[in-house]
């Protein structure tokens, strides 16, 4: 699949997508692990739904933002699970999105202080 | 549960996705199932997620195959949201249409929501706080008294309860209870309450636990150690005790005894029945009142017995066990009771073990509600079809611009679903208002939840709305999307498809037919109600006020003149009281029969209705209740305790006992052997014994004071106009006679009959209201179809006029349409109603399900309405300007 290489072509990301990328930033995980991770780190505020998660994983795989981690060992013998990890592109997209958001935050703080900053 | 939802829905996913992620998704869902509870709401979310994912994944894959960027990746608006926006915009533009459709559907959905609320309580859910209600059953005994009809009862003595409980095999446990009126407090603060008497194991058997405090335990109900403790009903606690937790340990007077409050029942708890209960007390508290041998006698029945079936037990096995236990244990005198058959039935059954009349009526009302919804659907489909035609150009343009047909259908469906959901919202509001009224008016004895709309009902009306939306939208959407592009674009606004108006005509006929069915139902029930009300009962129930006086036994002084005599004397002075008397045993509430002998007769003649029944009545009784004395005399002041025993027999008894002979002067011996012979002094007209619909029953009267073997006096006051108005002055007068009275219970005899007329009142109201609404909707349907036809055929009509047709011809053309539709509708509706006739007949009162009058009147009404609906279009047809119609070609 031919894809634009620039990470900026994927922005802005939907919240779910960003949360999944952030979860995977700390290491490879399987689907259920991502749900748990997002839930724990948001203190139960965000609960990813199973269907939505796998649809997003599929898109992220197709767009090569993540890939399967074939090296990860499955800890439960009865259920074969796949582990996912970020690709270089995925990490760039995530960083770009985080940067974009932090700029927005900074800008809005300045507006709050009565200045007129550049927005993007 | 999550796992199951995804497992099922995965089948609908594209193969690529399913093979790649299916097993993983199921594993994840299983892991989530293990960790999270699956409540109603969370399962809804899961289901929504699965469906949305299905939709989006399909969208993704289609977009990928066309190598275009999929919607939903960066934009927040995906296809469905867009459709909804678009549909809302277009509905807002056509606001009149929208209002009309939403109003019609609101009616249909609202009525169904109300019915769902009632069905849910009466049929589906049963009493609150009963765990696994389908395993809880009530016991019945069916016997065949010699010469009479089979008789089924759910009333048992303590001895039956003991035997059944001790020898149970198919039951986890067996409990007893009964619910009765009782008086709480004293004097002016006294009020009538509903008391539930229960064995201690009733609460654990049902699966209920007290909301505060506790229920009573076995030792508090043992005959030897029975204790005056009580558990408050939640409602009683909130209204009379302000919901204070410190009521525990305080004392309340019930009847004339103090009871100590030990707990409060959970909210909505009514035991195994649906009526409100204010106080629960140990059932053995009332044992002594049934006589000294109450633990072992087979002659008194005051227990309702229920049991919880073991998981593997069947109704048949349980019934067999009960019959066996009963026959083994019975030691009473009646042979027919010894061979009686016992059975068990679910809690929704009535006293006789069959479906309660309420439930039957509810089934019918549900049918009516569904018919109303169908009519609304037919009407809305009709309107949507018309709208689709008007929009055919717009749709053609969209198709020409590349909109996929499935997308067009989806867009149009979105419209109808939005309309239906809006209607569901309003319908819930309607249900909120109407539901409360319907519940109070129709089923006032049932303890309803405070709010007539709950989540189950909202979910149900949402579901009804979705189905309705799809149902009404599918045909119009499919048709509209089939529009032939070139034709539609070329033709402009003019249209000439005869096929479409055929569908609309058919829909209108369906509406007319359904209206006929509802109106026939209305007619049959109204006639039944009329027959019931004009029934000659032998008494005038709406002119007699009955006072039932509760007095503590201690206050009674046997030496003083009887309270009753003093009360009658005092009440005669009350302004407005036309007649005053007393009676032991009144029609519609009298079950007394005592042993009867007639000298010279070996065996007494018997009728199917059993009896003869007996009552003891005071001087002036017959004038008070309005029973005519056919021959001989009524009782007078000389007939009382100690005077010569006399009696008055009913006409039927006279003819049955002494056919062709004059009974006056004959002798009967009532109430056992020591009783002397009573001389018959008069013949009274027949009266009803206990039911509006019953076999004629024999009856005789003895003077008040001469009765042997039965008791329970009631004081009667006659007033021709609204006797209830006398209530306060009667109560005051009685308190003057005896200040120790705890409570006076006042009602007319009519009020005792009213529960029996309920099915007909219910049917008449429900069918009439829905019939009239249906008729209105059908009239609008006829009108709109005819108007449309006239507009559509303007060209043709113009040509006809140009060729010499007169105004009359044109009017005839239009009326041929309207009357034709109405006639076919009447025919179809009549056939439908005749088909349903045999099923309603048991619910009617002396009316045939094929009553020609009802059918005739309904047909006439529908024709008149169709005529009126056709008037405006025919006038419009006559005003068509020939030149313009032809020019528009």
mmCIF file of N, CA and C in Angstrom, chain A residues 1 8-14 17 30-32 35-36 39 47 49-52 54-63 65 79-82 84, chain B residues 2 6 16-17 19-21 24-25 27-32 34-36 42 45-46 49-50 53 56-57 59-61 64 70-75:
data_model
loop_
_atom_site.group_PDB
_atom_site.id
_atom_site.type_symbol
_atom_site.label_atom_id
_atom_site.label_comp_id
_atom_site.label_asym_id
_atom_site.label_seq_id
_atom_site.Cartn_x
_atom_site.Cartn_y
_atom_site.Cartn_z
ATOM 1 N N UNK A 1 0.841 -1.202 0.000
ATOM 2 C CA UNK A 1 0.000 0.000 0.000
ATOM 3 C C UNK A 1 0.877 1.252 0.000
ATOM 4 N N UNK A 8 2.685 14.239 9.260
ATOM 5 C CA UNK A 8 1.663 15.275 9.410
ATOM 6 C C UNK A 8 0.404 14.980 8.623
ATOM 7 N N UNK A 9 0.529 14.086 7.599
ATOM 8 C CA UNK A 9 -0.663 13.779 6.813
ATOM 9 C C UNK A 9 -1.695 13.007 7.632
ATOM 10 N N UNK A 10 -1.276 12.489 8.821
ATOM 11 C CA UNK A 10 -2.234 11.720 9.627
ATOM 12 C C UNK A 10 -2.941 12.579 10.672
ATOM 13 N N UNK A 11 -2.526 13.832 10.794
ATOM 14 C CA UNK A 11 -3.046 14.662 11.888
ATOM 15 C C UNK A 11 -4.288 15.430 11.442
ATOM 16 N N UNK A 12 -5.165 15.818 12.359
ATOM 17 C CA UNK A 12 -5.129 15.445 13.786
ATOM 18 C C UNK A 12 -5.639 14.021 14.005
ATOM 19 N N UNK A 13 -5.222 13.392 15.094
ATOM 20 C CA UNK A 13 -5.656 12.033 15.403
ATOM 21 C C UNK A 13 -6.905 12.082 16.279
ATOM 22 N N UNK A 14 -7.696 11.019 16.139
ATOM 23 C CA UNK A 14 -8.822 10.928 17.064
ATOM 24 C C UNK A 14 -8.294 10.495 18.429
ATOM 25 N N UNK A 17 -7.321 6.880 18.923
ATOM 26 C CA UNK A 17 -6.117 6.501 18.210
ATOM 27 C C UNK A 17 -4.879 6.946 18.981
ATOM 28 N N UNK A 30 -0.836 -6.698 23.846
ATOM 29 C CA UNK A 30 -1.945 -7.283 23.084
ATOM 30 C C UNK A 30 -3.205 -6.433 23.314
ATOM 31 N N UNK A 31 -4.257 -6.775 22.556
ATOM 32 C CA UNK A 31 -5.459 -5.926 22.540
ATOM 33 C C UNK A 31 -6.041 -5.684 23.925
ATOM 34 N N UNK A 32 -6.212 -6.769 24.671
ATOM 35 C CA UNK A 32 -6.792 -6.642 25.992
ATOM 36 C C UNK A 32 -5.899 -5.788 26.893
ATOM 37 N N UNK A 35 -6.557 -2.150 26.339
ATOM 38 C CA UNK A 35 -7.783 -1.698 27.020
ATOM 39 C C UNK A 35 -7.505 -1.461 28.500
ATOM 40 N N UNK A 36 -6.817 -2.447 29.115
ATOM 41 C CA UNK A 36 -6.501 -2.326 30.544
ATOM 42 C C UNK A 36 -5.629 -1.107 30.798
ATOM 43 N N UNK A 39 -7.469 2.117 30.476
ATOM 44 C CA UNK A 39 -8.419 2.253 31.573
ATOM 45 C C UNK A 39 -7.699 2.625 32.870
ATOM 46 N N UNK A 47 -12.913 3.966 28.599
ATOM 47 C CA UNK A 47 -13.007 2.525 28.388
ATOM 48 C C UNK A 47 -13.134 2.284 26.901
ATOM 49 N N UNK A 49 -13.860 0.333 23.637
ATOM 50 C CA UNK A 49 -14.727 -0.803 23.328
ATOM 51 C C UNK A 49 -13.976 -1.753 22.405
ATOM 52 N N UNK A 50 -14.246 -3.023 22.555
ATOM 53 C CA UNK A 50 -13.487 -4.048 21.839
ATOM 54 C C UNK A 50 -13.520 -3.839 20.325
ATOM 55 N N UNK A 51 -14.721 -3.644 19.798
ATOM 56 C CA UNK A 51 -14.849 -3.521 18.346
ATOM 57 C C UNK A 51 -14.083 -2.326 17.818
ATOM 58 N N UNK A 52 -14.295 -1.178 18.480
ATOM 59 C CA UNK A 52 -13.637 0.044 18.039
ATOM 60 C C UNK A 52 -12.123 -0.126 18.089
ATOM 61 N N UNK A 54 -10.285 -2.887 17.717
ATOM 62 C CA UNK A 54 -9.702 -3.705 16.646
ATOM 63 C C UNK A 54 -9.854 -3.052 15.288
ATOM 64 N N UNK A 55 -10.883 -2.278 15.121
ATOM 65 C CA UNK A 55 -11.000 -1.550 13.856
ATOM 66 C C UNK A 55 -9.832 -0.574 13.745
ATOM 67 N N UNK A 56 -9.546 0.131 14.833
ATOM 68 C CA UNK A 56 -8.451 1.087 14.800
ATOM 69 C C UNK A 56 -7.116 0.367 14.610
ATOM 70 N N UNK A 57 -6.939 -0.771 15.325
ATOM 71 C CA UNK A 57 -5.692 -1.524 15.155
ATOM 72 C C UNK A 57 -5.506 -1.917 13.690
ATOM 73 N N UNK A 58 -6.611 -2.327 13.055
ATOM 74 C CA UNK A 58 -6.517 -2.734 11.659
ATOM 75 C C UNK A 58 -6.039 -1.579 10.790
ATOM 76 N N UNK A 59 -6.628 -0.418 11.032
ATOM 77 C CA UNK A 59 -6.243 0.754 10.235
ATOM 78 C C UNK A 59 -4.786 1.117 10.496
ATOM 79 N N UNK A 60 -4.389 1.079 11.782
ATOM 80 C CA UNK A 60 -3.023 1.446 12.117
ATOM 81 C C UNK A 60 -2.036 0.463 11.487
ATOM 82 N N UNK A 61 -2.398 -0.815 11.447
ATOM 83 C CA UNK A 61 -1.544 -1.815 10.801
ATOM 84 C C UNK A 61 -1.449 -1.529 9.310
ATOM 85 N N UNK A 62 -2.619 -1.262 8.681
ATOM 86 C CA UNK A 62 -2.636 -1.008 7.241
ATOM 87 C C UNK A 62 -1.815 0.225 6.888
ATOM 88 N N UNK A 63 -1.885 1.217 7.764
ATOM 89 C CA UNK A 63 -1.136 2.443 7.486
ATOM 90 C C UNK A 63 0.293 2.372 8.004
ATOM 91 N N UNK A 65 1.497 2.275 10.987
ATOM 92 C CA UNK A 65 1.855 3.031 12.190
ATOM 93 C C UNK A 65 2.227 2.071 13.310
ATOM 94 N N UNK A 79 -4.786 -19.049 25.171
ATOM 95 C CA UNK A 79 -5.282 -18.129 24.163
ATOM 96 C C UNK A 79 -4.107 -17.509 23.416
ATOM 97 N N UNK A 80 -4.111 -17.754 22.149
ATOM 98 C CA UNK A 80 -3.014 -17.221 21.339
ATOM 99 C C UNK A 80 -3.317 -15.754 21.075
ATOM 100 N N UNK A 81 -2.434 -14.887 21.568
ATOM 101 C CA UNK A 81 -2.655 -13.464 21.364
ATOM 102 C C UNK A 81 -1.510 -12.859 20.582
ATOM 103 N N UNK A 82 -1.858 -11.825 19.825
ATOM 104 C CA UNK A 82 -0.820 -11.115 19.079
ATOM 105 C C UNK A 82 -0.426 -9.852 19.808
ATOM 106 N N UNK A 84 1.350 -6.043 19.648
ATOM 107 C CA UNK A 84 1.559 -4.958 18.700
ATOM 108 C C UNK A 84 2.570 -3.977 19.258
ATOM 109 N N UNK B 2 -20.607 -10.444 26.669
ATOM 110 C CA UNK B 2 -19.875 -9.698 25.635
ATOM 111 C C UNK B 2 -19.393 -10.657 24.558
ATOM 112 N N UNK B 6 -20.211 -10.521 20.473
ATOM 113 C CA UNK B 6 -19.231 -10.381 19.396
ATOM 114 C C UNK B 6 -19.195 -11.645 18.537
ATOM 115 N N UNK B 16 -12.129 -10.824 5.647
ATOM 116 C CA UNK B 16 -10.751 -10.425 5.912
ATOM 117 C C UNK B 16 -10.572 -10.038 7.368
ATOM 118 N N UNK B 17 -11.494 -9.222 7.860
ATOM 119 C CA UNK B 17 -11.408 -8.745 9.232
ATOM 120 C C UNK B 17 -11.624 -9.890 10.204
ATOM 121 N N UNK B 19 -11.164 -13.188 9.924
ATOM 122 C CA UNK B 19 -10.081 -14.156 10.101
ATOM 123 C C UNK B 19 -8.883 -13.502 10.781
ATOM 124 N N UNK B 20 -8.703 -12.218 10.516
ATOM 125 C CA UNK B 20 -7.513 -11.575 11.056
ATOM 126 C C UNK B 20 -7.676 -11.274 12.543
ATOM 127 N N UNK B 21 -8.879 -10.747 12.933
ATOM 128 C CA UNK B 21 -9.025 -10.259 14.309
ATOM 129 C C UNK B 21 -10.067 -11.019 15.130
ATOM 130 N N UNK B 24 -9.002 -13.000 18.275
ATOM 131 C CA UNK B 24 -8.457 -12.080 19.281
ATOM 132 C C UNK B 24 -9.564 -11.291 19.965
ATOM 133 N N UNK B 25 -10.534 -10.807 19.156
ATOM 134 C CA UNK B 25 -11.627 -10.022 19.725
ATOM 135 C C UNK B 25 -12.408 -10.846 20.722
ATOM 136 N N UNK B 27 -11.310 -13.413 22.413
ATOM 137 C CA UNK B 27 -10.501 -13.611 23.620
ATOM 138 C C UNK B 27 -10.559 -12.369 24.510
ATOM 139 N N UNK B 28 -10.451 -11.204 23.886
ATOM 140 C CA UNK B 28 -10.498 -9.957 24.659
ATOM 141 C C UNK B 28 -11.843 -9.786 25.342
ATOM 142 N N UNK B 29 -12.922 -10.078 24.570
ATOM 143 C CA UNK B 29 -14.263 -9.950 25.155
ATOM 144 C C UNK B 29 -14.410 -10.886 26.333
ATOM 145 N N UNK B 30 -13.848 -12.098 26.209
ATOM 146 C CA UNK B 30 -13.958 -13.061 27.296
ATOM 147 C C UNK B 30 -13.211 -12.535 28.526
ATOM 148 N N UNK B 31 -12.034 -11.971 28.274
ATOM 149 C CA UNK B 31 -11.261 -11.424 29.390
ATOM 150 C C UNK B 31 -12.042 -10.307 30.077
ATOM 151 N N UNK B 32 -12.712 -9.455 29.279
ATOM 152 C CA UNK B 32 -13.492 -8.353 29.853
ATOM 153 C C UNK B 32 -14.690 -8.895 30.613
ATOM 154 N N UNK B 34 -14.831 -11.583 32.228
ATOM 155 C CA UNK B 34 -14.396 -12.093 33.521
ATOM 156 C C UNK B 34 -14.225 -10.974 34.534
ATOM 157 N N UNK B 35 -13.885 -9.789 34.046
ATOM 158 C CA UNK B 35 -13.515 -8.722 34.963
ATOM 159 C C UNK B 35 -14.670 -7.758 35.250
ATOM 160 N N UNK B 36 -15.563 -7.589 34.268
ATOM 161 C CA UNK B 36 -16.621 -6.584 34.426
ATOM 162 C C UNK B 36 -17.965 -7.252 34.560
ATOM 163 N N UNK B 42 -24.289 -1.451 30.063
ATOM 164 C CA UNK B 42 -22.995 -1.751 29.475
ATOM 165 C C UNK B 42 -23.167 -2.717 28.300
ATOM 166 N N UNK B 45 -24.025 -0.755 25.344
ATOM 167 C CA UNK B 45 -22.834 -0.136 24.756
ATOM 168 C C UNK B 45 -22.074 -1.141 23.912
ATOM 169 N N UNK B 46 -21.942 -2.360 24.460
ATOM 170 C CA UNK B 46 -21.201 -3.393 23.740
ATOM 171 C C UNK B 46 -21.881 -3.690 22.404
ATOM 172 N N UNK B 49 -21.331 -0.885 20.067
ATOM 173 C CA UNK B 49 -19.950 -0.912 19.579
ATOM 174 C C UNK B 49 -19.812 -1.944 18.470
ATOM 175 N N UNK B 50 -20.368 -3.139 18.685
ATOM 176 C CA UNK B 50 -20.219 -4.202 17.695
ATOM 177 C C UNK B 50 -20.861 -3.788 16.367
ATOM 178 N N UNK B 53 -18.871 -0.934 14.727
ATOM 179 C CA UNK B 53 -17.618 -1.425 14.167
ATOM 180 C C UNK B 53 -17.883 -2.139 12.845
ATOM 181 N N UNK B 56 -18.403 0.487 10.270
ATOM 182 C CA UNK B 56 -17.215 1.270 9.926
ATOM 183 C C UNK B 56 -16.174 0.430 9.195
ATOM 184 N N UNK B 57 -16.045 -0.822 9.642
ATOM 185 C CA UNK B 57 -15.055 -1.671 8.976
ATOM 186 C C UNK B 57 -15.447 -1.878 7.517
ATOM 187 N N UNK B 59 -17.078 0.200 5.756
ATOM 188 C CA UNK B 59 -16.802 1.475 5.106
ATOM 189 C C UNK B 59 -15.309 1.589 4.781
ATOM 190 N N UNK B 60 -14.484 1.229 5.779
ATOM 191 C CA UNK B 60 -13.026 1.273 5.590
ATOM 192 C C UNK B 60 -12.638 0.457 4.372
ATOM 193 N N UNK B 61 -13.171 -0.776 4.332
ATOM 194 C CA UNK B 61 -12.728 -1.691 3.279
ATOM 195 C C UNK B 61 -13.177 -1.196 1.913
ATOM 196 N N UNK B 64 -10.917 1.609 0.943
ATOM 197 C CA UNK B 64 -9.592 1.130 0.536
ATOM 198 C C UNK B 64 -9.635 0.568 -0.876
ATOM 199 N N UNK B 70 -10.982 7.120 3.403
ATOM 200 C CA UNK B 70 -12.252 6.751 4.017
ATOM 201 C C UNK B 70 -12.755 7.883 4.881
ATOM 202 N N UNK B 71 -14.071 8.061 4.909
ATOM 203 C CA UNK B 71 -14.592 9.012 5.875
ATOM 204 C C UNK B 71 -14.407 8.424 7.260
ATOM 205 N N UNK B 72 -14.325 9.233 8.229
ATOM 206 C CA UNK B 72 -14.249 8.705 9.577
ATOM 207 C C UNK B 72 -12.825 8.573 10.064
ATOM 208 N N UNK B 73 -11.862 8.825 9.214
ATOM 209 C CA UNK B 73 -10.489 8.736 9.660
ATOM 210 C C UNK B 73 -10.086 10.064 10.291
ATOM 211 N N UNK B 74 -10.325 11.102 9.575
ATOM 212 C CA UNK B 74 -9.981 12.398 10.124
ATOM 213 C C UNK B 74 -11.209 13.235 10.422
ATOM 214 N N UNK B 75 -12.225 13.148 9.562
ATOM 215 C CA UNK B 75 -13.418 13.948 9.827
ATOM 216 C C UNK B 75 -14.232 13.280 10.912
#
